[in-house]
Coordinates of C-alpha atoms and ligand atoms in Angstrom, one line a residue:
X207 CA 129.9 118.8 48.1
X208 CA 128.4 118.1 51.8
X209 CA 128.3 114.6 50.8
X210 CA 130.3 113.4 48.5
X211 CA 129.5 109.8 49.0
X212 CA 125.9 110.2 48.9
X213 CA 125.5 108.6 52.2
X214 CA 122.2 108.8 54.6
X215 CA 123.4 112.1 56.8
X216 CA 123.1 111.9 60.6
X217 CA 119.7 114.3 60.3
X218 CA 118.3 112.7 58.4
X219 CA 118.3 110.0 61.0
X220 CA 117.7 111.4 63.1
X221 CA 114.4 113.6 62.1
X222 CA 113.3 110.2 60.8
X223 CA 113.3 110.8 56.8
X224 CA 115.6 107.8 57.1
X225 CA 112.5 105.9 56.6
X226 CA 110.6 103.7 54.0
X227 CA 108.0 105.7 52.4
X228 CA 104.7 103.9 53.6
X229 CA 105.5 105.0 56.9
X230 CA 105.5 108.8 55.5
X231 CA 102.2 107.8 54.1
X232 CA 101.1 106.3 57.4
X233 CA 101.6 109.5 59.2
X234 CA 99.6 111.5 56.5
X235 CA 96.6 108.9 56.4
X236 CA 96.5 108.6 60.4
X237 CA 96.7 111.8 60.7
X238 CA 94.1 112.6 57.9
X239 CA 91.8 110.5 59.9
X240 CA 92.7 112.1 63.0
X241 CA 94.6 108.9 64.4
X242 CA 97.2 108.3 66.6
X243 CA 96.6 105.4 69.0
X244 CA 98.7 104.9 72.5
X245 CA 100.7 101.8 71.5
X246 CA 103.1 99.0 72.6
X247 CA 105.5 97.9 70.6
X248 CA 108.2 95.3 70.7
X249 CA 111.1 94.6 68.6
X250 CA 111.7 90.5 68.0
X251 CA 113.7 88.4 66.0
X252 CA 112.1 85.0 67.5
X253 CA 108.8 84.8 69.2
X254 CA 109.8 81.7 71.2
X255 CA 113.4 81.1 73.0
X256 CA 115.0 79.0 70.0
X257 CA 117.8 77.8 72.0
X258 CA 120.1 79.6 69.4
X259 CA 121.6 82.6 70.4
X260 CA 122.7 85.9 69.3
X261 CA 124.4 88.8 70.5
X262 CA 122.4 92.4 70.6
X263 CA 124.2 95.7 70.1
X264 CA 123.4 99.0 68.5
X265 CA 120.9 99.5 71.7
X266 CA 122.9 103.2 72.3
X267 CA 122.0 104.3 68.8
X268 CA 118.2 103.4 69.6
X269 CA 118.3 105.6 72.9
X270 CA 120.1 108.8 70.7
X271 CA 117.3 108.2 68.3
X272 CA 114.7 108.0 70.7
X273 CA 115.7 110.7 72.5
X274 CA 113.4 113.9 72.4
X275 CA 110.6 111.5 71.2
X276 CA 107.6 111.3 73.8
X277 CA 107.5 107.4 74.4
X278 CA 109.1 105.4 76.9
X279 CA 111.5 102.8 75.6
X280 CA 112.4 98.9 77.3
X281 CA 115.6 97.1 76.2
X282 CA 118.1 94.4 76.8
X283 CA 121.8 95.8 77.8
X284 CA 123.9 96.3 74.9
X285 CA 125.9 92.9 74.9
X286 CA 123.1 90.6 76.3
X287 CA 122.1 87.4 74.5
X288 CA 119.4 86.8 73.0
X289 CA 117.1 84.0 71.5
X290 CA 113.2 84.3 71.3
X291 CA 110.9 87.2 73.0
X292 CA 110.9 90.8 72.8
X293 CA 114.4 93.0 72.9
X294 CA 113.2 96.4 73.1
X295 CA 109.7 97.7 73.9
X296 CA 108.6 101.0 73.3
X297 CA 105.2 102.6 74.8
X298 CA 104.0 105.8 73.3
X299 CA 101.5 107.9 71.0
X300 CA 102.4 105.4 67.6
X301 CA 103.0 109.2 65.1
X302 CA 106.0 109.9 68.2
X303 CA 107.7 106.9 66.7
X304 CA 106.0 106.0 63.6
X305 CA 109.1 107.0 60.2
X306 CA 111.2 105.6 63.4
X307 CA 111.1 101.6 62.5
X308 CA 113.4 101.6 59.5
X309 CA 116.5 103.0 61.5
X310 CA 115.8 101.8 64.8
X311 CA 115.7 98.0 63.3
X312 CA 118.9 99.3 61.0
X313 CA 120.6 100.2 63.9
X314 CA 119.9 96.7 65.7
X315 CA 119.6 94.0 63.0
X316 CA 122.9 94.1 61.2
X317 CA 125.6 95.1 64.1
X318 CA 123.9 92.3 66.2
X319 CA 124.6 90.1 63.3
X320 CA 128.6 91.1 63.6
X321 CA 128.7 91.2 67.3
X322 CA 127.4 87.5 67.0
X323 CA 129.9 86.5 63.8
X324 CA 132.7 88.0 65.8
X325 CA 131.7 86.0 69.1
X326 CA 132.2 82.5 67.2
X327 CA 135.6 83.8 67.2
X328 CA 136.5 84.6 70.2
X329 CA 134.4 81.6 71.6
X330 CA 136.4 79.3 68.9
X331 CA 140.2 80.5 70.6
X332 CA 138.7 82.2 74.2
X333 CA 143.1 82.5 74.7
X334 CA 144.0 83.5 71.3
X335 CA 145.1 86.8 70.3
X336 CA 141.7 87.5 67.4
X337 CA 141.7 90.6 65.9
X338 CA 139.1 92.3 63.3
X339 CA 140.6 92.9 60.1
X340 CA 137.4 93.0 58.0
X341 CA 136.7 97.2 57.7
X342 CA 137.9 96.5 53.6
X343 CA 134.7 94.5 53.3
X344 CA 131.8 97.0 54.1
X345 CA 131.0 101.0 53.3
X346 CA 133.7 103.1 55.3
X347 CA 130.9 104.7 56.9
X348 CA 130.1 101.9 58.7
X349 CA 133.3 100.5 59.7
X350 CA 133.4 101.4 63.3
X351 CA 130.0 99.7 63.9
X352 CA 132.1 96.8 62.7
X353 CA 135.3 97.5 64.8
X354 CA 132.5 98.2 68.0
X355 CA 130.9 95.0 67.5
X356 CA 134.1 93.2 67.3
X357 CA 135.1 94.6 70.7
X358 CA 131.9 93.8 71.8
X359 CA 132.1 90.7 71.1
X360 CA 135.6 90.2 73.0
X361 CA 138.2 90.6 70.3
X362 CA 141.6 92.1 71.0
X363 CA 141.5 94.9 69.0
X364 CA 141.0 95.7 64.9
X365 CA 142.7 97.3 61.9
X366 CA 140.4 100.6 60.9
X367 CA 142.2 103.7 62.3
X368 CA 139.2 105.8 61.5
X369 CA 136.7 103.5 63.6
X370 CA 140.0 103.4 66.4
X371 CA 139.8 107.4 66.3
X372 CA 135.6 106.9 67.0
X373 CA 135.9 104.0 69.6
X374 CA 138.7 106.1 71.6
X375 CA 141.5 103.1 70.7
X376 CA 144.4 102.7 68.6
X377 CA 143.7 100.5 65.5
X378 CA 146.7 97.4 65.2
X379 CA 147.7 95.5 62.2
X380 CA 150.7 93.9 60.8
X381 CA 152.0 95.0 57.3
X382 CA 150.5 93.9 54.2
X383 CA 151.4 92.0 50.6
X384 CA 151.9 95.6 49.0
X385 CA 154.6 96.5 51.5
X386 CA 156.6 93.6 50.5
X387 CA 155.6 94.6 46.4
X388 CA 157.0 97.6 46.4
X389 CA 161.0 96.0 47.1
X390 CA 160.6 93.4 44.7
X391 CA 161.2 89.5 45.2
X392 CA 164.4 88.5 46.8
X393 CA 164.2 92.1 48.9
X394 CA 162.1 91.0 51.6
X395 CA 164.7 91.2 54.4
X396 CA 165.0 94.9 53.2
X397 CA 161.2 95.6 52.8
X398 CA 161.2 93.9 57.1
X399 CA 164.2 96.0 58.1
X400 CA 162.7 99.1 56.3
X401 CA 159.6 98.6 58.2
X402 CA 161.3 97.7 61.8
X403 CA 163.3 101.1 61.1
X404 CA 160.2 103.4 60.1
X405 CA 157.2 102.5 62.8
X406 CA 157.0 103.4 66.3
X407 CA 158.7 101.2 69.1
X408 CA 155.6 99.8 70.3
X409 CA 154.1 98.6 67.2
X410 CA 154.7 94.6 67.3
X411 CA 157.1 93.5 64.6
X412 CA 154.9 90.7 62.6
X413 CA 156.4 90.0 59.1
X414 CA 154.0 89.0 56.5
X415 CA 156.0 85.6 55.4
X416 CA 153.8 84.1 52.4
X417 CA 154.3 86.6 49.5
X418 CA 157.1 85.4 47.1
X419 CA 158.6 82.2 48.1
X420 CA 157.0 79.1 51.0
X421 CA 155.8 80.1 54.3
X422 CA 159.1 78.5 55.8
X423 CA 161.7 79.6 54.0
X424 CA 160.1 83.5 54.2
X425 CA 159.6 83.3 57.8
X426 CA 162.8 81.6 58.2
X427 CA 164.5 84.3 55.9
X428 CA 162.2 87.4 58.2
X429 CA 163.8 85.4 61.4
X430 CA 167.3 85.8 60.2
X431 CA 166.9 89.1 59.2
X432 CA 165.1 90.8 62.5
X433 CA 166.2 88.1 64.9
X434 CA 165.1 89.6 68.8
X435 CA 163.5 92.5 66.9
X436 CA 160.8 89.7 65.2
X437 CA 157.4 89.1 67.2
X438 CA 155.8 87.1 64.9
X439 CA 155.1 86.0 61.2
X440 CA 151.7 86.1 59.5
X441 CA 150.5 83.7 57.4
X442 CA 147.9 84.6 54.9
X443 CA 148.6 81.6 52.4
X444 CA 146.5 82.5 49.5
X445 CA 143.1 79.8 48.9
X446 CA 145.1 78.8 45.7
X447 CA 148.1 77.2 47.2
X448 CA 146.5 76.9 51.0
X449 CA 145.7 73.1 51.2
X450 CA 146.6 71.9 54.2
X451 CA 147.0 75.1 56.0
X452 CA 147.2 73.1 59.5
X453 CA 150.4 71.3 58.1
X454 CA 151.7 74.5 56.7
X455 CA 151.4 76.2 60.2
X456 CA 153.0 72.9 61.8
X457 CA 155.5 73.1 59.4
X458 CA 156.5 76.7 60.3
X459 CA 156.5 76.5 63.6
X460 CA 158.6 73.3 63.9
X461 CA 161.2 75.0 61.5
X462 CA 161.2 78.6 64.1
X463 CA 161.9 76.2 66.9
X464 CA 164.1 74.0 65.2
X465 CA 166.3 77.1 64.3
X466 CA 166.1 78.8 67.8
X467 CA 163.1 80.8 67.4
X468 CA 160.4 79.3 70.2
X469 CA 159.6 83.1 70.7
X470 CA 158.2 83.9 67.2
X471 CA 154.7 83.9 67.2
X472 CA 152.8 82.6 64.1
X473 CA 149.8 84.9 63.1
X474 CA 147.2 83.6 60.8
X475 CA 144.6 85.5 58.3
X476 CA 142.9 85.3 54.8
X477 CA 139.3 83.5 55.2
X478 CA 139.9 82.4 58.8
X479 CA 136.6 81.7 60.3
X480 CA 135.5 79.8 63.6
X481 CA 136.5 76.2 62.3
X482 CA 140.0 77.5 61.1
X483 CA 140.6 78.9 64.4
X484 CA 139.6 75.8 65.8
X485 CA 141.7 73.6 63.6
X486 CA 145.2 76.1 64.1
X487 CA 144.6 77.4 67.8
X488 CA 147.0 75.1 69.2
X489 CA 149.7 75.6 66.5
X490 CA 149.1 79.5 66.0
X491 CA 149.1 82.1 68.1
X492 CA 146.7 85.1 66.6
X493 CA 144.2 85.5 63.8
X494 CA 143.1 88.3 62.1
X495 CA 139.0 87.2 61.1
X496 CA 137.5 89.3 58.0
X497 CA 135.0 88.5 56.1
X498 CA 133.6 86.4 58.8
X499 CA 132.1 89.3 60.9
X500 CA 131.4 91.5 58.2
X501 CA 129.8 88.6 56.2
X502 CA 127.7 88.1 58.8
X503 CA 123.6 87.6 58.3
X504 CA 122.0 90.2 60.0
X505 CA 119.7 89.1 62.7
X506 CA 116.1 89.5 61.0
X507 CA 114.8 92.0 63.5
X508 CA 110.5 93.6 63.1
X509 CA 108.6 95.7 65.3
X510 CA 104.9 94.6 65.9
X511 CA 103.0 96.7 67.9
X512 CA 101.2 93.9 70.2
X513 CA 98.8 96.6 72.7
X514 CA 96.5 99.4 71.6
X515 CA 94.8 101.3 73.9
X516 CA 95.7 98.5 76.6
X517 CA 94.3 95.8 74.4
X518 CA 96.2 92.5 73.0
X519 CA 96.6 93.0 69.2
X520 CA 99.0 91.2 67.1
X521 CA 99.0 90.1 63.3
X522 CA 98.8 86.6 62.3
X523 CA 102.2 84.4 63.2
X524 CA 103.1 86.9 66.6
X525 CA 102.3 86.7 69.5
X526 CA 99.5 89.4 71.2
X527 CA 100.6 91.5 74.1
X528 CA 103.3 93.3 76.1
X529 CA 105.9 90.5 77.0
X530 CA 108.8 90.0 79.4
X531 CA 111.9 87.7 78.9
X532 CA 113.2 86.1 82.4
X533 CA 116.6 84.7 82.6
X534 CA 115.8 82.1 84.6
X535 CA 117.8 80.6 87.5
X536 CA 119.2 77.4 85.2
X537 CA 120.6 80.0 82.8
X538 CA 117.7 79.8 80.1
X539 CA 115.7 82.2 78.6
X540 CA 111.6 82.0 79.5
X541 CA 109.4 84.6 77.4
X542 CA 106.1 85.5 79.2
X543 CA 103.2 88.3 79.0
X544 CA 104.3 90.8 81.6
X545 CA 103.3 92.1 85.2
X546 CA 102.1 88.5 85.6
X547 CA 104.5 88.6 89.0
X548 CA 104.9 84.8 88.8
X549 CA 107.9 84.1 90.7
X550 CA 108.8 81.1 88.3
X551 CA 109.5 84.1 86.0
X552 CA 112.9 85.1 87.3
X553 CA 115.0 88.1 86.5
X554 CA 113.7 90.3 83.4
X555 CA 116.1 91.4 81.1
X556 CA 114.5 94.6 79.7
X557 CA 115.6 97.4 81.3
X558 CA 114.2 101.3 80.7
X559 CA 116.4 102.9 77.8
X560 CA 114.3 105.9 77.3
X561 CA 111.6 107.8 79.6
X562 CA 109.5 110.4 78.2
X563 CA 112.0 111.0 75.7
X564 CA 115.1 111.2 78.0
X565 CA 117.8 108.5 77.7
X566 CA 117.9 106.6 81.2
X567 CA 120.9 104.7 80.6
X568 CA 124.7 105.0 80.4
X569 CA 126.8 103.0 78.1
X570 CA 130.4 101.4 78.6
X571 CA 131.5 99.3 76.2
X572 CA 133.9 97.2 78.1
X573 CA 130.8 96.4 80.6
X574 CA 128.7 95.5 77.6
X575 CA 131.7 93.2 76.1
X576 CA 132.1 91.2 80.1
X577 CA 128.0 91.0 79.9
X578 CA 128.3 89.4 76.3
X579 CA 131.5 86.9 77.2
X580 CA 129.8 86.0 80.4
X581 CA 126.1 85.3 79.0
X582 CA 128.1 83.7 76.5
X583 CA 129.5 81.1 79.1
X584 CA 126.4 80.6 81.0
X585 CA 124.1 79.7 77.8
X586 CA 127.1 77.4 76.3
X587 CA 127.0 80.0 73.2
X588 CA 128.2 77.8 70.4
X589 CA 131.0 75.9 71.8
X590 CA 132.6 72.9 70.6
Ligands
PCP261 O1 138.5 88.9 55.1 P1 139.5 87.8 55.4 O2 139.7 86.8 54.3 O3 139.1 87.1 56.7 O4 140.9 88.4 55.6 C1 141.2 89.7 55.9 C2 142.7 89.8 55.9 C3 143.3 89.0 54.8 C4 143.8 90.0 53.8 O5 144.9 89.6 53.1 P2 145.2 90.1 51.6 O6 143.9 90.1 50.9 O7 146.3 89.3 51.1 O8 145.5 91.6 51.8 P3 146.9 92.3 52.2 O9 147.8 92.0 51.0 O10 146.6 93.7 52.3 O11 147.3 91.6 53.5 C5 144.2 91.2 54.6 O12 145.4 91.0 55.2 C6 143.1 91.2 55.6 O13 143.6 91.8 56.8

């Protein structure tokens, strides 16, 4: 079978049958009436700055999707914050781009909504190690959109080797509960030894210490057992027995140092999300952060076309006509109709993506992830 998991193929994408059907019956009425009006269009979450930010990614899948199509496309940088006003703007012959809307908003509304999940984690611990363990939560197709956003979004690194194989870097982890399973209760020095035998060298030795017996006495026992080899526990105390997870993690760590092991790290996981991290960050050193990207609303995205034929248009509830948004010099966000040159305006953030159907733009993900952590700073994104 081509596809056995009967997902949406690539060309289907991309010769825009990844669409919702009225748009197919757009085309044929337009083009039954021998339509096809030169249009702006812009794609918006807010129509005023909000004050409440979010992170935009999935811009480089717009531009491959774009590409060959005769229109001309605006955008923000992959990475760049967001909070009212246009994000992408695309000028064309509306039939170039028509079947278009369903992927290109796809593509934008639900890894801007993990990018911005997985940046009220690295903003909750800015020196914490934070990694993205949530790939078992979504469709396997998608987990490198997951694992990009994550990076994106300034985490240290994630646990799908798949998406690691995509994104050009090695996928990290510790060991998990089966591991441990599979040499019984009482055998967990042998299931740690077994495992600091088998891996490479350069894989850090983090012993899950919560599955049979307390947090202490496991990561006391793993301690004993690796000694110098042992980088770190983690602590995944299940919701059942977590209560007060703080006092568990204080608790561990004043036993390591009490038995001569200051140089054990503590790693946490299991339902951590931004107030977690910001509750443990100054008794544990990592966190592995799930269901908290991956759980993430997406960010409620629509494309309105707002000029036809170089006239203001809009539908009831946006607003009419092609827009800028300025950064402006306090750090804000100002949205405003365009080519007004006022020079209140300040710096626009949409930048060409796509001309004539050629892709105008390179794309580096660790420049889009110091954009993202530095917008972050300047706007005060959702710190305590
Ligand atoms: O989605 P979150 O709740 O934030 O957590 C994701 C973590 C927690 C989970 O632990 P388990 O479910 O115990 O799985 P395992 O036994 O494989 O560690 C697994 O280790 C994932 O990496």
């Amino acid at each position: 079978m081509s596809n056995p998991f009967g997902t949406v193929p690539t060309e289907a994408i991309l010769e825009g049958d990844a669409t919702d059907a009225y748009f197919e019956r757009t085309r044929t009425t337009l083009e039954t009436a021998g339509k096809n009006p030169h249009v702006v269009a812009e794609v918006t979450a807010d129509q005023f700055p909000t004050g409440e930010f979010d992170v935009l990614t999935g811009v480089k899948d717009v531009a491959t999707l774009f590409e060959g199509r005769r229109v001309d496309v605006d955008a923000m940088p992959d990475g760049q914050l967001f909070d009212g006003g246009p994000v992408l703007r695309i000028e064309g012959p509306y039939l170039e781009f028509a079947e278009l809307e369903t992927s290109l908003l796809g593509f934008l509304s639900q890894p801007s909504g993990f990018a911005t999940a997985a940046l009220e984690a690295r903003r909750a611990a800015p020196k914490s190690l934070v990694l993205s363990f949530g790939a078992r939560h979504v469709h396997p197709s998608i987990a490198a959109v997951v694992e990009r956003a994550a990076l994106l979004a300034g985490l240290d690194g994630f646990s799908h080797v798949a998406a690691g194989d995509v994104l050009g870097r090695e996928a990290g982890g510790t060991m998990p509960h089966a591991l441990l399973f599979c040499f019984g209760e009482g055998n967990q020095p042998d299931a740690w030894d077994a495992f600091d035998e088998a891996v490479p060298e350069d894989v850090p030795r983090i012993a899950l210490a919560d599955t049979f017996w307390d947090e202490v006495s496991e990561s006391l026992l793993a301690a004993d057992t690796l000694g110098d080899r042992l980088d770190g526990v983690r602590i995944d105390t299940t919701s059942s027995r977590r209560g007060d997870f703080r006092h568990i993690i204080r608790e561990v760590r004043w036993e390591l140092d009490a038995h001569g092991y200051e140089d054990i790290d503590i790693f946490c996981s299991g339902g951590i999300d931004p107030d977690a991290i910001r509750t443990l960050r100054d008794v544990a050193d990592g966190f592995g952060v799930g269901s908290h990207v991956t759980s993430a609303p997406s960010v409620d995205f629509s494309l309105d076309i707002v000029e036809i034929a170089g006239e203001p248009i809009s539908k009831r509830g946006k607003l009419s006509g092609v827009k800028e948004v300025y950064r402006t010099p306090d750090g804000g966000h100002h949205v405003a109709l365009a080519n007004r040159d006022d020079p209140e305006d300040g710096e626009s953030l949409l930048e060409p993506l796509v001309r004539d159907g050629e892709v105008v733009r390179e794309f580096d993900l660790e420049a889009a992830s110091e954009r993202c952590l530095a917008d972050a700073e300047s706007v005060g994104f959702r710190s305590d």
